[in-house]
CSV table of C-alpha atoms in Angstrom, one decimal:
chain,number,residue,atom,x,y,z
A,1,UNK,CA,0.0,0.0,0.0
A,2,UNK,CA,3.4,2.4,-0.1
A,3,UNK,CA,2.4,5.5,-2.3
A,4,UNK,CA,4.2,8.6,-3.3
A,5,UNK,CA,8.4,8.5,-3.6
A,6,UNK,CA,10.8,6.7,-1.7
A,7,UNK,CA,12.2,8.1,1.5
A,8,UNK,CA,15.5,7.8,2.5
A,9,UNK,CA,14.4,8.0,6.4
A,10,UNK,CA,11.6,5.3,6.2
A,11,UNK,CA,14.2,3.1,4.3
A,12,UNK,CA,16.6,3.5,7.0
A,13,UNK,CA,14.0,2.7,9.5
A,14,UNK,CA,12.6,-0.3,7.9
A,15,UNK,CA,16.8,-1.5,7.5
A,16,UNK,CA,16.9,-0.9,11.0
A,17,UNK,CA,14.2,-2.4,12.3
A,18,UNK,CA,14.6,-5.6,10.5
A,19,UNK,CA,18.5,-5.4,11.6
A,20,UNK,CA,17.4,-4.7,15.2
A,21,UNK,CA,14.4,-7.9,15.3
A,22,UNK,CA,15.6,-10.2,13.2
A,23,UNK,CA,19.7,-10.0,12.2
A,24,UNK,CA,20.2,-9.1,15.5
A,25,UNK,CA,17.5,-9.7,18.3
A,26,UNK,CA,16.9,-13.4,17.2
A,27,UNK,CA,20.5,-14.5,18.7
A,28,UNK,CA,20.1,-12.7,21.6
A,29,UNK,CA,16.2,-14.2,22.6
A,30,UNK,CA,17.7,-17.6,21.5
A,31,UNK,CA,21.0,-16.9,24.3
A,32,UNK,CA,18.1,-15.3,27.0
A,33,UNK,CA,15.4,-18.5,26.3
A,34,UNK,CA,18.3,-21.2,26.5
A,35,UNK,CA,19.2,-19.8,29.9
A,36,UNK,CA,15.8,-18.9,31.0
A,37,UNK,CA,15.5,-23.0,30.2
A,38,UNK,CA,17.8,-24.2,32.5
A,39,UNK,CA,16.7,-22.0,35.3
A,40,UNK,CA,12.5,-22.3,35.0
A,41,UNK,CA,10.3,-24.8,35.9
A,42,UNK,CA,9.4,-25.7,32.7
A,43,UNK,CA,12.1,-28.3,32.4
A,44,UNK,CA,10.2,-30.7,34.8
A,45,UNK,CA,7.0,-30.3,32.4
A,46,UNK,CA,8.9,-30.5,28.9
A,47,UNK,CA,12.1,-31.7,28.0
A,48,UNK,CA,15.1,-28.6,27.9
A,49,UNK,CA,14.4,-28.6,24.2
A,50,UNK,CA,10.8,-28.1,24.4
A,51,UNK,CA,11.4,-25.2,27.2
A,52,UNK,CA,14.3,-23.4,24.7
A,53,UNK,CA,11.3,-23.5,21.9
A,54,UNK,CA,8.2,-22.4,23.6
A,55,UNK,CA,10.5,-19.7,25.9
A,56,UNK,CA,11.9,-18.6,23.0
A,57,UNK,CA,8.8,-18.5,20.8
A,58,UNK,CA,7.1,-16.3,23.6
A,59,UNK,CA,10.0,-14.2,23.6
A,60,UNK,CA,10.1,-13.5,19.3
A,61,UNK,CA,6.6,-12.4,19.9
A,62,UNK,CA,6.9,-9.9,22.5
A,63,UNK,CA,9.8,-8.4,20.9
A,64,UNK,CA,7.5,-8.1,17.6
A,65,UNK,CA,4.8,-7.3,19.6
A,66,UNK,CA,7.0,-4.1,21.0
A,67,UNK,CA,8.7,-2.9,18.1
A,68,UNK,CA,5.8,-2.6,15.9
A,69,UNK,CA,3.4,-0.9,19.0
A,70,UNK,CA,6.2,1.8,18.8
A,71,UNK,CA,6.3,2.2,15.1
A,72,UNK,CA,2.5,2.5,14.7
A,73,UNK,CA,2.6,5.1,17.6
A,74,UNK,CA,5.5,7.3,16.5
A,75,UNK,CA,4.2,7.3,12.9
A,76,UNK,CA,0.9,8.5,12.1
A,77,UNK,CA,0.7,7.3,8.8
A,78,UNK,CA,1.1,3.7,10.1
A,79,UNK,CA,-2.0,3.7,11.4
A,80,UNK,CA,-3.8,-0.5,10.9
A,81,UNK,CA,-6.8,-0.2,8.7
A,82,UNK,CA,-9.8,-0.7,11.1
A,83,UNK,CA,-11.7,-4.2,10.3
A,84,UNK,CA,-15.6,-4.6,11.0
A,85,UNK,CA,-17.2,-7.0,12.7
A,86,UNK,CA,-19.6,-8.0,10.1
A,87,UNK,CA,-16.6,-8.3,7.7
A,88,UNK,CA,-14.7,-10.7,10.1
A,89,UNK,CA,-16.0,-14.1,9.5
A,90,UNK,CA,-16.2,-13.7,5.9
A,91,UNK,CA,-12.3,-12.8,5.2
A,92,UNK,CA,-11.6,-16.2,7.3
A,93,UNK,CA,-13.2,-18.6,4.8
A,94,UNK,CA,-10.9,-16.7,1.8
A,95,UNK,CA,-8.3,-16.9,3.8
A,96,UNK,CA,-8.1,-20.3,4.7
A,97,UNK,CA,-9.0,-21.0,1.0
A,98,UNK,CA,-5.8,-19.1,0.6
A,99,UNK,CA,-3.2,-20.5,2.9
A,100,UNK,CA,-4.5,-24.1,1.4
A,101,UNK,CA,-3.5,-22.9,-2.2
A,102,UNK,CA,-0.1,-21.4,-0.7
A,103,UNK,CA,0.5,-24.3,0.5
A,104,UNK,CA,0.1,-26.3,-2.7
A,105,UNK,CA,2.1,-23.8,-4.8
A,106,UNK,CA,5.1,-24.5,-1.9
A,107,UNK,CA,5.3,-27.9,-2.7
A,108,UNK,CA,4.9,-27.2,-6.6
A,109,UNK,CA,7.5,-24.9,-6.1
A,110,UNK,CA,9.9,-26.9,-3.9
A,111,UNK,CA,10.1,-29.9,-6.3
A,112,UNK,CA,11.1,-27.7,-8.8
A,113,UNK,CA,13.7,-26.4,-6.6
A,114,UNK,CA,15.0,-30.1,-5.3
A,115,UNK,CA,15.1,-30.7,-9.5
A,116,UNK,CA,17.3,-28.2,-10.5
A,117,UNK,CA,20.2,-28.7,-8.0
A,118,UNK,CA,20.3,-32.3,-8.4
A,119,UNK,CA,20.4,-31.5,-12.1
A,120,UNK,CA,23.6,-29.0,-11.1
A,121,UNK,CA,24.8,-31.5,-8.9
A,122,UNK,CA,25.1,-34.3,-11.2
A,123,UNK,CA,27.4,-31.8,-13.3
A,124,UNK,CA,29.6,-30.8,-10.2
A,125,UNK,CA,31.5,-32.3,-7.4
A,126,UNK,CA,28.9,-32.2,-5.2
A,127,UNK,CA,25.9,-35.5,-5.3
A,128,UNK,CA,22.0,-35.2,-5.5
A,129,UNK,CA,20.3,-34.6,-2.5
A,130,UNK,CA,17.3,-36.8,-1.4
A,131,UNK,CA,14.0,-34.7,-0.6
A,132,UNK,CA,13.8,-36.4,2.1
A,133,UNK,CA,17.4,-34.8,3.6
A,134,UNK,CA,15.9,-31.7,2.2
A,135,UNK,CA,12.9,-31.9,4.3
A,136,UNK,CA,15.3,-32.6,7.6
A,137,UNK,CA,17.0,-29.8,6.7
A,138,UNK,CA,13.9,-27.8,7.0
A,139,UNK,CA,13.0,-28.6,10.4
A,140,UNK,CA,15.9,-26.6,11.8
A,141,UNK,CA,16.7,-23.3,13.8
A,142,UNK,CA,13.6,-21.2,14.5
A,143,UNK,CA,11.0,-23.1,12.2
A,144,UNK,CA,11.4,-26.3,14.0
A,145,UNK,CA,11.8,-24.6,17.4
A,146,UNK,CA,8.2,-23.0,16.4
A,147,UNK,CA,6.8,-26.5,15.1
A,148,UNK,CA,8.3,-27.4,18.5
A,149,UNK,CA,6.4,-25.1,20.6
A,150,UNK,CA,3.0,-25.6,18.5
A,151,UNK,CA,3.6,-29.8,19.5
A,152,UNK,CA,4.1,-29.3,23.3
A,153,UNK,CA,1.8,-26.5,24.2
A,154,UNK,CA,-1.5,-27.3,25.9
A,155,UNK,CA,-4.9,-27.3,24.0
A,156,UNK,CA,-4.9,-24.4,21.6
A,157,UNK,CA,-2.0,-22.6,22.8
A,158,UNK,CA,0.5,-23.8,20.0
A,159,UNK,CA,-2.3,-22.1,17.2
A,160,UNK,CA,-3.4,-18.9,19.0
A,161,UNK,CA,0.9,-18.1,19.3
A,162,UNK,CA,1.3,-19.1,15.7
A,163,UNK,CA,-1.7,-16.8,14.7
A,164,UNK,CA,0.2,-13.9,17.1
A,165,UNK,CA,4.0,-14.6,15.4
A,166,UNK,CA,1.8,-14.7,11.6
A,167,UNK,CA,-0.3,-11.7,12.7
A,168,UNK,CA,3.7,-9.8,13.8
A,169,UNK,CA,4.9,-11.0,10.6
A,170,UNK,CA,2.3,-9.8,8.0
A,171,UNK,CA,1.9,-6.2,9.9
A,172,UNK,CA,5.4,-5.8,9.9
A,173,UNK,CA,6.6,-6.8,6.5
A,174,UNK,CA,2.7,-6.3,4.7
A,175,UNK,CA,2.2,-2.5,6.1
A,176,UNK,CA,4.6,-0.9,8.4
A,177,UNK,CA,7.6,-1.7,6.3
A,178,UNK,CA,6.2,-0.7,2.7
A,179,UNK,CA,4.5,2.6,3.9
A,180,UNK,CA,7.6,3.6,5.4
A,181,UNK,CA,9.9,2.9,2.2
A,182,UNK,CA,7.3,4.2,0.4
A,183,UNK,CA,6.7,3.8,-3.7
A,184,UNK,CA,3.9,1.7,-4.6
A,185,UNK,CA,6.1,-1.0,-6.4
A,186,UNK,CA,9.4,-0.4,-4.7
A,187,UNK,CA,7.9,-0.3,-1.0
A,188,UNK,CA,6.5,-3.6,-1.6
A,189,UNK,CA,9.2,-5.4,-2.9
A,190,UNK,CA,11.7,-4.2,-1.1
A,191,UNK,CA,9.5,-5.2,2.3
A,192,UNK,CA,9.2,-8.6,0.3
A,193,UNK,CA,12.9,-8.9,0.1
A,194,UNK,CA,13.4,-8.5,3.4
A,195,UNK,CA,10.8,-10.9,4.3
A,196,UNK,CA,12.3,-14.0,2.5
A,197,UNK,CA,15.8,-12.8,3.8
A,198,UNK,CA,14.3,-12.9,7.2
A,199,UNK,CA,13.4,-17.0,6.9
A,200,UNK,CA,17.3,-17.3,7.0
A,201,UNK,CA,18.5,-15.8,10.3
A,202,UNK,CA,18.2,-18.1,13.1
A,203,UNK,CA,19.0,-21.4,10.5
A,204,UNK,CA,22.4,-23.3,11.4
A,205,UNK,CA,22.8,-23.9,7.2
A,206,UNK,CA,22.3,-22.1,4.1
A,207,UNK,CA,20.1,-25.6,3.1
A,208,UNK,CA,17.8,-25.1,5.9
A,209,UNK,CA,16.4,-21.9,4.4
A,210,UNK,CA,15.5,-22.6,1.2
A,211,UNK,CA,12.4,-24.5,1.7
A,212,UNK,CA,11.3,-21.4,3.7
A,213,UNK,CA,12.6,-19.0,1.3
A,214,UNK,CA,11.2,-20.0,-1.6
A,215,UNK,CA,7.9,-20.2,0.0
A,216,UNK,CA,8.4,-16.6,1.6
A,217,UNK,CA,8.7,-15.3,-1.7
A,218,UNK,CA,5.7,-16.8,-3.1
A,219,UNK,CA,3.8,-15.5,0.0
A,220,UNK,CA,5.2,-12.3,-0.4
A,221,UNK,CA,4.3,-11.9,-3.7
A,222,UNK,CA,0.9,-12.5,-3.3
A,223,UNK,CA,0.3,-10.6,0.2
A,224,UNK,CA,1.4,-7.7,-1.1
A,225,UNK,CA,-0.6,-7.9,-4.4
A,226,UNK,CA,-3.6,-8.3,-2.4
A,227,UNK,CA,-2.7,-5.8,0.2
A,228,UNK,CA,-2.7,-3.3,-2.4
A,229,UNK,CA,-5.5,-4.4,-4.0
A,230,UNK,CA,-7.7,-4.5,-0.7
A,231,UNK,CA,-6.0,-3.0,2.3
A,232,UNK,CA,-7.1,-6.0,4.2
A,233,UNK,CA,-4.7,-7.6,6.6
A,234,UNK,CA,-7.1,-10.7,8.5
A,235,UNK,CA,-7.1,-12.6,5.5
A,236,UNK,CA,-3.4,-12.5,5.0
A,237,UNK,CA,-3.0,-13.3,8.7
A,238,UNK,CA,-5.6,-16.2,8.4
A,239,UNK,CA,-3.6,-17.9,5.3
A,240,UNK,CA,-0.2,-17.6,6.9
A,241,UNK,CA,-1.3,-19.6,9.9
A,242,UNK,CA,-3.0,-21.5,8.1
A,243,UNK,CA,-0.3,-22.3,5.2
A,244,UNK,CA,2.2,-22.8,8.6
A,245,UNK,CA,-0.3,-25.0,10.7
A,246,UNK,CA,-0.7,-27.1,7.9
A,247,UNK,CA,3.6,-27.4,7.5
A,248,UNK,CA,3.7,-27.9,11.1
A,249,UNK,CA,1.3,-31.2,10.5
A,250,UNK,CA,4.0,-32.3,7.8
A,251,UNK,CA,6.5,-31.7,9.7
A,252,UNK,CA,5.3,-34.3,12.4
């Protein structure tokens, strides 16, 4: 939804913030929930594992949760678009229609992805890699530790944080980022950039990203169409958690 030119300031800020959450603040919640682990309670409930990923799910969240209350409060023109009642329930059936199709297109897009490098690989040094390794791969740093948290938490827990990291996710990269870069194409796609570059912080190898690269950029490219289009967040918010709920059930 950016319009007019790009600003220099906004484009710092968005750098910034992204630096500040996700280059840089990810390490440190991981070093604060790995401690918190070993000195909470939680560890004669869940296994140390299972206390690292729901601490440091909690923890992701709130730090979202803080940085983008103080954007939308320092700039005016941040402001979330407001989202009636009556209009509620009938974005979730769309958007649950959407995250299924997401979801499809992933997998579409991911065997394409597994064909071409075993195609480079046959004319390298390197061997073929099974989907299956790819897939392992996948279920590393923060998107296991998330599919983690979703397992182990009671009753509906695990969905209602997903929805809250999603809902982070698409205001931050969806609306706060393009309106402060501004354009309406470059906005956008730069804030689209950063969003698939974001699915690689946190991951221990450059294999365990591309899975949720490639599907970041699909998503990307999509959300922000729509966004555009409709200035209508809940449905976006409904078809990431629901595209990610449905991964987390693969991933079991």
């Amino acid at each position: 939804m950016g319009t007019g030119s790009v600003s220099a300031f906004g484009l710092t800020v968005a750098a910034g913030t992204f630096l500040t959450v996700y280059v840089l603040g990810k390490p440190l919640i991981g070093h604060s929930a790995r401690l918190l682990a070993e000195r909470t309670s939680l560890n004669g409930r869940y296994t140390p594992i299972e206390s690292y990923s729901v601490i440091r799910t909690i923890l992701v969240i709130a730090l979202q949760v803080v940085v983008i209350t103080t954007l939308l409060l320092h700039f005016r023109n941040l402001s979330l678009p407001a989202v009636s009642a009556d209009l509620t329930l009938g974005l979730l059936v769309p958007g649950v229609a959407l995250g299924i199709t997401e979801m499809t297109c992933f997998g579409v897009a991911a065997e394409y992805v597994i064909g071409a490098y075993n195609v480079a690989a046959r004319h390298s040094r390197f061997g073929s890699v099974p989907p299956s390794v790819w897939m392992d791969s996948s279920r590393a740093g923060w998107m296991g530790q998330l599919h983690v948290a979703i397992r182990v938490m009671p009753g509906p827990t695990g969905p209602i944080l997903v929805c809250l990291q999603v809902a982070c996710e698409e205001v931050m990269f969806r609306h706060c980022f393009p309106l402060l870069i501004g354009g309406a194409v470059t906005g956008p796609v730069v804030s689209g950039a950063l969003f698939v570059g974001m699915q690689a912080t946190g991951m221990p190898r450059a294999r365990s990203a591309v899975f949720p690269m490639v599907g970041a950029g699909i998503m990307a490219a999509v959300h922000s169409a729509l966004y555009s289009r409709t200035g209508q967040l809940l449905p976006l918010v409904v078809a990431h958690a629901a595209c990610f709920l449905l991964a987390s059930r693969a991933h079991r």
